[in-house]
């Protein structure tokens, strides 16, 4: 990535990024731009450079912030009506770490409201369009961030991945998207969706950039007690000798383009002398049902805090306290938010708890065991991210189950807490981006990025 | 599983939503489809399997029990609410 120096000023980098953001206004990538603050910060960095002072590793690098990260600059809306007027008094840990290295946020990107969705169509601020086609979805929920990087507006963007929200839009737009091991990056100051699977990660144009961002942002945080002890920098890296493919994912629901992209990578690995192992993971076909029980349960709990009392939007129709809650929530949430909250309350309610929620948490154990067994046999697993390239806007948005099926290959990874990187894997004849994902055991994050880099260098040559 | 109007109204109450008539109908259909899908999990044998609620590899994380300086002040927080008076958040009367 380009970093500000005596040769390239931070102001010119930021102006260029803002110019591109405006040029692509029709794609509806940004919820808001951060022009004034960004230019002021860029100027400060240029002054430091001119004085010969030390600047950070991301000095003057423009980036886009998914609009569910708290930052003191501008509103944090989570692309919802209920948080539309929310001006955060604090910065999230990720924002703090990035900015302490000199990165400059030029705008906040669109998402499915509260990250509920796989297309960025469920946003209060409208649909984000795919980087390659105006008729297609950006993917989601981090659609705006993926498109901002794919169109080269910014060097990198932040994302959150609860069940594929970084990897699927990355693959729909042809960029790298990383969901680290659960607990690697602090979730402090990020709007919570499902606390047991939420992960912070990034979109970049290269694995080297991803590695740098991971070095900067990973690590234990006393404000998020689920963060792992620092491990990223000390990870040992061995060359991958065995790579697994999942037999259970090879079926007629997977698009031919994606099957071929996977075949090509597998052939390439074989030529390199990597042994390919076919894995049987029969429980994975239940992962989507498990996910759409556990995640709504956690969503129902996490989103109960939006009550119109302490912050955010409050309905003007409400006459008493009960109405403040029920009208604010009804007006403030999108349909998909309501579906998930109600499903969550259904699976947690008495009479259904054992059959749904408890059953799903037991199934989760089996899914984790399947990954543990798989990683006894192989170093990494390579699979599609989603069964198809970007679909048409409007095609699935009114049919929740068909939208959920988009996530069938991405959610098991979150349930197991393992890392996965979406990598670009060519294009269809029509020019739509294709992607694959590489999955590794817990804490293999650095090795995984290194492996992905090897995959790229040689297949491009 | 059939989701009745009463089921939807009960879930709306648990969720604190004042749904419109149209929403009661459309969410009824949506929820019935979703519950139909997630019920596929019944096929899976989970006899004798322990549930996993968290994947963060740790049990307890301790910290010293001391009050730290907060990043956001009382004033910052009160500024976020729609109505406040005398350093308190104001809501319509409850009784």
XYZ file of C-alpha atoms in Angstrom:
556
model
C 0.000 0.000 0.000
C 1.044 3.587 -0.499
C 2.168 5.303 2.695
C 2.765 9.041 3.085
C 6.403 10.164 2.834
C 8.451 13.111 1.643
C 7.608 11.987 -1.918
C 3.834 11.417 -1.551
C 1.928 13.664 0.835
C -0.837 12.379 3.094
C -3.038 15.225 1.854
C -2.692 14.020 -1.742
C -3.502 10.418 -0.729
C -6.578 11.513 1.203
C -7.757 13.901 -1.534
C -7.396 11.158 -4.119
C -9.413 8.732 -1.992
C -12.171 11.292 -1.333
C -12.273 12.137 -5.040
C -12.769 8.479 -5.948
C -15.402 8.051 -3.226
C -17.382 10.868 -4.842
C -16.829 9.524 -8.341
C -18.485 6.244 -7.329
C -21.350 7.886 -5.426
C -23.914 5.883 -7.456
C -22.626 2.627 -5.960
C -23.844 3.825 -2.527
C -20.707 2.600 -0.776
C -20.508 5.179 2.018
C -23.054 6.103 4.674
C -21.037 9.262 5.386
C -17.718 10.823 4.375
C -15.254 12.174 6.904
C -13.741 14.869 4.698
C -12.923 17.636 7.152
C -11.321 15.445 9.830
C -9.452 13.374 7.251
C -7.886 16.397 5.567
C -6.940 17.964 8.903
C -5.244 14.742 10.038
C -3.466 14.348 6.707
C -2.096 17.858 7.036
C -0.820 17.085 10.537
C 0.990 14.006 9.248
C 2.567 15.964 6.390
C 3.790 18.547 8.886
C 5.343 15.805 11.015
C 7.081 14.348 7.962
C 8.357 17.794 6.964
C 9.796 18.271 10.461
C 11.487 14.889 10.214
C 9.443 13.404 13.065
C 8.653 9.709 13.289
C 5.293 8.694 11.780
C 3.350 5.429 12.087
C 3.379 2.366 9.858
C 0.112 3.501 8.243
C 1.000 7.199 7.966
C -1.534 8.994 5.788
C -3.097 5.753 4.515
C -6.776 6.379 3.720
C -9.144 3.673 4.944
C -12.874 3.027 5.110
C -14.619 2.095 8.349
C -17.580 -0.259 8.366
C -20.312 1.776 10.010
C -20.655 -0.540 13.003
C -17.280 0.512 14.490
C -17.509 3.304 17.047
C -15.456 6.371 16.243
C -15.671 9.863 17.659
C -15.663 11.171 14.101
C -19.204 11.390 12.704
C -22.217 9.183 13.427
C -22.061 5.424 14.023
C -25.328 4.177 12.536
C -24.846 0.429 11.924
C -26.902 1.349 8.811
C -29.981 1.447 11.012
C -32.658 4.000 11.773
C -32.476 3.314 15.505
C -28.805 4.417 15.660
C -29.119 7.052 12.964
C -28.410 9.960 15.301
C -25.726 8.188 17.374
C -22.505 10.122 17.901
C -20.076 7.912 19.810
C -18.168 9.430 22.736
C -15.483 6.719 22.407
C -13.331 5.072 19.734
C -13.300 1.312 19.207
C -9.967 -0.392 19.976
C -9.408 -1.111 16.273
C -9.932 2.536 15.327
C -7.526 3.587 18.097
C -4.835 1.159 16.953
C -5.146 2.045 13.270
C -5.096 5.762 13.928
C -2.174 5.552 16.324
C -0.235 4.253 13.291
C -1.405 7.214 11.209
C -4.231 5.652 9.185
C -6.928 8.136 8.156
C -10.632 7.243 8.019
C -12.155 8.892 4.950
C -15.671 7.532 5.378
C -18.005 5.009 6.924
C -19.254 2.179 4.771
C -22.715 0.755 4.274
C -23.780 -2.613 5.699
C -26.907 -4.661 6.217
C -28.508 -2.994 9.227
C -26.745 -4.364 12.355
C -24.819 -6.696 9.992
C -27.958 -8.819 9.480
C -27.742 -9.962 5.905
C -25.649 -11.305 3.058
C -26.170 -8.627 0.405
C -26.121 -5.085 1.917
C -29.718 -4.756 0.722
C -31.054 -4.626 4.309
C -29.581 -1.174 4.960
C -31.651 1.795 6.108
C -29.546 3.818 3.652
C -30.228 1.727 0.554
C -28.439 -0.967 -1.442
C -24.694 -0.979 -2.165
C -23.935 -2.113 -5.705
C -21.316 -4.661 -6.697
C -17.939 -3.308 -7.833
C -18.217 -5.211 -11.146
C -21.921 -4.770 -11.965
C -24.651 -2.287 -11.012
C -27.294 -5.027 -11.263
C -25.610 -7.260 -8.699
C -25.349 -7.148 -4.914
C -22.140 -6.239 -3.122
C -22.552 -9.172 -0.769
C -22.809 -8.601 2.931
C -22.970 -7.601 5.495
C -19.718 -5.632 4.939
C -20.683 -4.772 1.337
C -19.604 -1.133 1.388
C -16.132 -1.966 2.727
C -15.550 -4.681 0.097
C -16.561 -2.404 -2.790
C -14.495 0.513 -1.437
C -11.355 -1.657 -1.627
C -12.296 -3.387 -4.895
C -12.730 -0.019 -6.653
C -9.395 1.117 -5.235
C -10.958 4.030 -3.347
C -9.029 3.127 -0.197
C -6.047 0.924 0.614
C -8.014 -1.125 3.136
C -11.319 -1.264 4.977
C -12.525 -2.752 8.236
C -15.189 -5.423 8.462
C -16.974 -7.683 10.900
C -17.592 -11.366 10.205
C -20.217 -13.187 12.255
C -21.049 -15.816 9.627
C -19.293 -14.707 6.444
C -19.823 -10.937 6.422
C -16.214 -10.244 5.410
C -15.431 -13.272 3.245
C -18.562 -13.368 1.099
C -18.458 -9.690 -0.004
C -14.684 -10.046 -0.508
C -15.311 -12.937 -2.902
C -18.179 -11.096 -4.644
C -15.859 -8.164 -5.394
C -12.474 -9.812 -5.939
C -10.450 -8.697 -2.903
C -8.882 -10.371 0.126
C -11.102 -10.604 3.207
C -9.864 -12.065 6.481
C -11.778 -13.430 9.447
C -9.124 -14.206 12.083
C -9.276 -16.782 14.884
C -12.055 -15.835 17.323
C -10.593 -13.461 19.914
C -7.570 -12.284 17.920
C -8.748 -8.675 17.513
C -10.620 -6.813 20.226
C -14.345 -6.339 19.676
C -14.433 -3.375 22.078
C -16.403 -0.522 20.552
C -17.963 -2.547 17.760
C -21.752 -2.866 17.624
C -22.391 -6.394 18.924
C -24.327 -8.891 16.836
C -23.611 -12.430 18.096
C -20.926 -12.307 20.747
C -19.808 -15.941 20.444
C -19.030 -15.677 16.714
C -18.401 -11.937 16.011
C -14.902 -11.299 14.627
C -13.132 -8.164 13.466
C -11.141 -8.326 10.235
C -10.133 -6.463 7.092
C -10.408 -6.119 3.338
C -7.144 -5.587 1.436
C -5.634 -5.886 -2.020
C -2.749 -8.109 -0.855
C -1.832 -10.620 1.828
C 1.140 -8.440 2.846
C -1.194 -5.554 3.676
C -3.400 -7.967 5.605
C -0.404 -9.191 7.591
C 0.579 -5.633 8.504
C -2.963 -4.811 9.683
C -3.023 -8.008 11.739
C 0.314 -7.129 13.347
C -1.085 -3.743 14.311
C -4.590 -4.723 15.443
C -4.323 -8.181 17.009
C -3.679 -8.658 20.702
C -5.205 -8.828 24.138
C -7.399 -5.937 25.225
C -8.518 -5.435 28.816
C -11.748 -3.963 27.438
C -12.630 -7.239 25.696
C -12.073 -10.199 27.983
C -12.614 -12.652 25.131
C -9.400 -11.519 23.419
C -6.675 -14.151 23.262
C -3.216 -13.587 24.739
C -0.960 -12.036 22.056
C 0.132 -14.776 19.670
C 0.076 -13.332 16.163
C 3.640 -12.017 16.025
C 5.151 -15.178 17.529
C 3.357 -17.672 15.294
C 5.578 -20.390 13.891
C 5.260 -20.976 10.177
C 5.770 -24.337 8.544
C 5.225 -24.890 4.812
C 1.875 -26.530 4.090
C 2.281 -30.160 3.042
C -1.324 -31.323 3.067
C -4.429 -29.404 2.062
C -7.970 -30.670 2.489
C -11.017 -30.292 0.289
C -14.468 -30.963 1.704
C -16.350 -33.668 -0.154
C -19.638 -32.644 1.430
C -19.434 -29.201 -0.230
C -19.131 -30.664 -3.733
C -22.750 -30.800 -4.882
C -25.026 -29.539 -7.651
C -25.918 -26.388 -5.713
C -22.413 -25.046 -6.337
C -22.007 -22.905 -9.471
C -19.780 -24.392 -12.221
C -17.548 -21.299 -12.253
C -16.773 -21.804 -8.582
C -16.197 -25.537 -8.955
C -13.704 -24.788 -11.739
C -11.900 -22.117 -9.734
C -11.466 -24.628 -6.911
C -10.274 -27.326 -9.334
C -7.641 -24.977 -10.745
C -6.244 -24.144 -7.304
C -6.216 -27.815 -6.367
C -4.308 -28.703 -9.561
C -1.868 -25.916 -8.863
C -1.262 -27.201 -5.338
C -0.734 -30.744 -6.598
C 1.887 -29.489 -9.052
C 3.644 -27.797 -6.168
C 3.856 -31.141 -4.424
C 1.120 -30.499 -1.878
C -0.908 -33.571 -1.041
C -4.683 -33.102 -1.443
C -6.844 -34.926 1.086
C -10.595 -35.429 0.680
C -12.292 -34.769 3.996
C -15.571 -36.162 5.227
C -17.305 -33.590 7.394
C -20.925 -34.779 7.493
C -22.060 -32.468 10.320
C -21.256 -29.344 8.285
C -24.524 -29.657 6.401
C -26.286 -28.841 9.674
C -24.064 -25.840 10.403
C -26.416 -23.380 8.734
C -29.377 -24.487 10.854
C -27.145 -24.367 13.954
C -26.001 -20.865 12.998
C -29.545 -19.581 12.421
C -30.489 -20.758 15.913
C -27.454 -19.628 17.929
C -26.924 -16.296 16.204
C -30.546 -15.060 16.430
C -30.536 -16.078 20.121
C -27.478 -13.894 20.726
C -28.900 -11.147 18.480
C -32.136 -11.055 20.496
C -30.083 -10.593 23.631
C -27.562 -8.076 22.261
C -30.188 -5.926 20.540
C -32.413 -5.651 23.594
C -30.266 -2.662 24.589
C -31.836 -0.503 21.858
C -34.754 0.882 23.793
C -34.939 4.544 22.804
C -34.014 5.626 26.323
C -30.281 6.161 26.618
C -29.162 6.821 23.045
C -30.256 6.649 19.445
C -33.644 7.313 17.940
C -36.771 7.622 20.110
C -40.207 7.362 18.490
C -42.146 10.624 18.594
C -45.391 8.598 18.558
C -44.801 7.113 22.005
C -47.124 8.279 24.793
C -45.901 6.157 27.689
C -42.814 4.184 28.676
C -44.013 0.902 27.167
C -44.658 2.658 23.889
C -41.197 4.211 23.925
C -39.802 0.683 23.844
C -42.202 -0.960 21.449
C -42.700 1.904 18.962
C -39.045 2.933 18.947
C -37.983 -0.650 18.303
C -40.667 -1.263 15.714
C -39.870 1.916 13.788
C -36.120 1.705 14.355
C -35.372 -1.852 13.198
C -35.490 -3.216 9.657
C -37.588 -6.291 8.797
C -34.555 -8.611 8.872
C -33.591 -7.315 12.336
C -37.106 -8.156 13.513
C -37.018 -11.635 11.993
C -33.778 -12.441 13.779
C -34.810 -10.989 17.125
C -38.114 -12.884 17.013
C -36.449 -16.153 15.946
C -33.963 -15.654 18.786
C -36.738 -15.178 21.291
C -38.504 -18.224 19.832
C -35.520 -20.598 20.209
C -34.846 -19.302 23.729
C -38.431 -19.422 24.955
C -39.636 -22.084 27.341
C -40.848 -25.159 25.527
C -38.444 -24.652 22.617
C -35.120 -24.020 24.369
C -34.051 -27.679 24.577
C -35.215 -28.605 21.084
C -33.553 -25.640 19.377
C -31.003 -23.632 21.365
C -29.506 -26.418 23.480
C -29.595 -28.848 20.553
C -27.752 -26.318 18.396
C -25.032 -25.764 21.010
C -24.541 -29.547 21.161
C -24.328 -29.722 17.377
C -21.764 -26.946 17.575
C -19.542 -29.241 19.647
C -19.731 -31.839 16.862
C -18.824 -29.225 14.233
C -15.800 -28.137 16.280
C -14.727 -31.778 16.623
C -14.976 -32.236 12.849
C -12.589 -29.338 12.306
C -10.230 -30.656 14.995
C -10.153 -34.040 13.283
C -9.677 -32.428 9.884
C -6.669 -30.435 11.102
C -5.070 -33.647 12.389
C -5.002 -34.745 8.747
C -4.258 -31.481 6.886
C -2.566 -28.104 7.403
C -5.284 -26.058 5.681
C -8.647 -26.564 4.014
C -9.660 -24.879 0.776
C -13.352 -24.434 -0.100
C -15.676 -22.029 -1.887
C -16.900 -19.038 0.154
C -20.437 -19.166 -1.175
C -22.167 -21.431 -3.693
C -22.445 -18.715 -6.373
C -20.996 -15.423 -7.604
C -22.838 -12.158 -6.768
C -26.571 -12.556 -7.350
C -28.969 -9.945 -8.720
C -30.252 -7.122 -6.544
C -33.772 -8.033 -5.374
C -33.388 -11.730 -6.180
C -33.333 -13.053 -2.610
C -34.103 -10.151 -0.301
C -37.757 -11.084 0.286
C -37.039 -14.762 0.851
C -35.050 -15.058 4.085
C -34.314 -18.787 3.782
C -32.815 -18.465 0.286
C -30.706 -15.541 1.551
C -29.536 -17.616 4.535
C -28.473 -20.438 2.174
C -25.860 -18.016 0.810
C -23.969 -18.546 4.070
C -23.888 -22.338 3.987
C -20.102 -22.602 3.474
C -19.047 -19.605 5.548
C -20.888 -20.098 8.858
C -19.282 -23.357 10.066
C -15.975 -21.495 10.391
C -17.476 -18.949 12.794
C -19.139 -21.633 14.882
C -15.742 -23.328 15.305
C -13.859 -20.041 15.862
C -11.158 -20.900 13.308
C -9.538 -18.405 10.891
C -10.425 -18.142 7.216
C -9.179 -15.942 4.400
C -11.209 -15.224 1.269
C -8.905 -14.988 -1.746
C -9.690 -13.727 -5.260
C -9.985 -16.610 -7.759
C -10.571 -15.116 -11.183
C -13.758 -13.999 -12.884
C -16.736 -15.427 -14.741
C -17.177 -14.799 -18.477
C -19.485 -11.901 -17.589
C -16.740 -10.379 -15.456
C -18.127 -11.246 -12.012
C -15.536 -11.889 -9.312
C -14.982 -15.356 -7.905
C -13.496 -16.243 -4.547
C -12.323 -19.180 -2.481
C -11.468 -19.444 1.184
C -8.552 -21.002 2.998
C -9.337 -22.239 6.487
C -6.751 -23.066 9.137
C -6.669 -24.343 12.712
C -6.977 -21.859 15.577
C -4.076 -19.406 15.832
C -2.668 -20.376 12.433
C -3.515 -16.892 11.150
C -0.043 -15.758 10.181
C 0.810 -19.064 8.498
C -2.484 -18.946 6.650
C -1.705 -15.518 5.178
C 1.740 -16.723 4.156
C 0.251 -19.786 2.470
C -2.270 -17.604 0.600
C 0.563 -15.442 -0.644
C 2.341 -18.463 -2.107
C -0.859 -19.502 -3.827
C -1.119 -16.136 -5.496
C 2.438 -15.482 -6.586
C 2.833 -18.682 -8.494
C -0.605 -18.993 -10.034
C -0.271 -15.461 -11.403
C 3.140 -16.168 -12.897
C -44.524 -26.347 12.501
C -47.484 -23.998 12.105
C -46.919 -20.491 13.467
C -50.205 -18.921 14.525
C -51.157 -15.284 14.875
C -50.995 -15.776 18.664
C -47.431 -17.107 18.370
C -46.371 -14.000 16.441
C -48.048 -11.681 18.929
C -46.339 -13.511 21.794
C -42.902 -13.239 20.123
C -43.572 -9.576 19.310
C -44.298 -8.998 22.978
C -41.088 -10.767 24.054
C -39.199 -8.684 21.467
C -40.962 -5.412 22.318
C -42.264 -4.641 18.823
C -45.586 -2.956 18.120
C -46.100 -4.718 14.787
C -48.538 -3.473 12.177
C -51.223 -5.817 10.800
C -49.220 -6.272 7.584
C -46.114 -7.184 9.543
C -47.980 -9.731 11.663
C -48.948 -11.485 8.442
C -45.646 -11.281 6.568
C -43.470 -12.085 9.582
C -45.743 -15.062 10.265
C -44.906 -16.506 6.851
C -41.198 -15.663 7.161
C -40.839 -17.139 10.632
C -42.700 -20.295 9.676
C -40.280 -20.810 6.757
C -37.205 -20.113 8.887
C -38.350 -22.397 11.696
C -39.112 -25.053 9.087
C -35.538 -24.780 7.871
C -33.794 -24.789 11.263
C -35.908 -27.762 12.352
C -33.806 -29.902 9.966
C -31.364 -30.043 12.848
C -33.684 -32.596 14.498
C -32.183 -35.236 12.186
C -28.779 -34.914 13.827
C -27.991 -37.255 16.692
C -26.609 -35.252 19.623
C -27.153 -37.892 22.303
C -24.520 -37.563 25.026
C -22.819 -34.536 23.414
C -21.916 -31.594 25.671
C -22.975 -28.143 24.421
C -20.363 -25.483 23.501
C -21.427 -21.921 24.243
C -18.101 -20.150 23.758
C -14.951 -20.784 21.728
C -12.498 -18.480 23.443
C -10.393 -21.207 25.063
C -10.468 -19.642 28.528
C -12.503 -19.812 31.691
C -12.063 -16.830 33.959
C -10.183 -13.651 33.249
C -9.404 -11.647 36.361
C -8.691 -8.000 36.777
C -8.160 -5.776 39.783
C -11.372 -4.464 41.243
C -10.642 -0.805 40.880
C -12.532 2.056 39.334
C -10.730 3.439 36.333
C -11.097 6.772 34.701
C -13.796 6.503 32.043
C -13.317 7.696 28.510
C -16.831 9.103 28.270
C -18.003 11.623 30.863
C -21.470 11.808 32.432
C -22.138 14.822 30.239
C -21.079 12.941 27.081
C -23.486 10.144 27.921
C -26.390 12.431 28.797
C -25.908 14.213 25.481
C -26.824 10.970 23.722
C -30.341 10.804 25.111
C -33.421 12.472 23.642
C -34.416 14.209 26.868
C -32.601 14.836 30.122
C -33.081 16.991 33.198
C -31.011 17.516 36.362
C -28.312 15.092 35.199
C -30.891 12.354 34.682
C -32.445 10.755 31.592
C -36.085 11.821 31.256
C -38.875 9.412 30.288
C -42.682 9.711 30.449
C -44.126 9.026 33.890
C -44.399 5.367 34.736
C -47.102 5.420 37.415
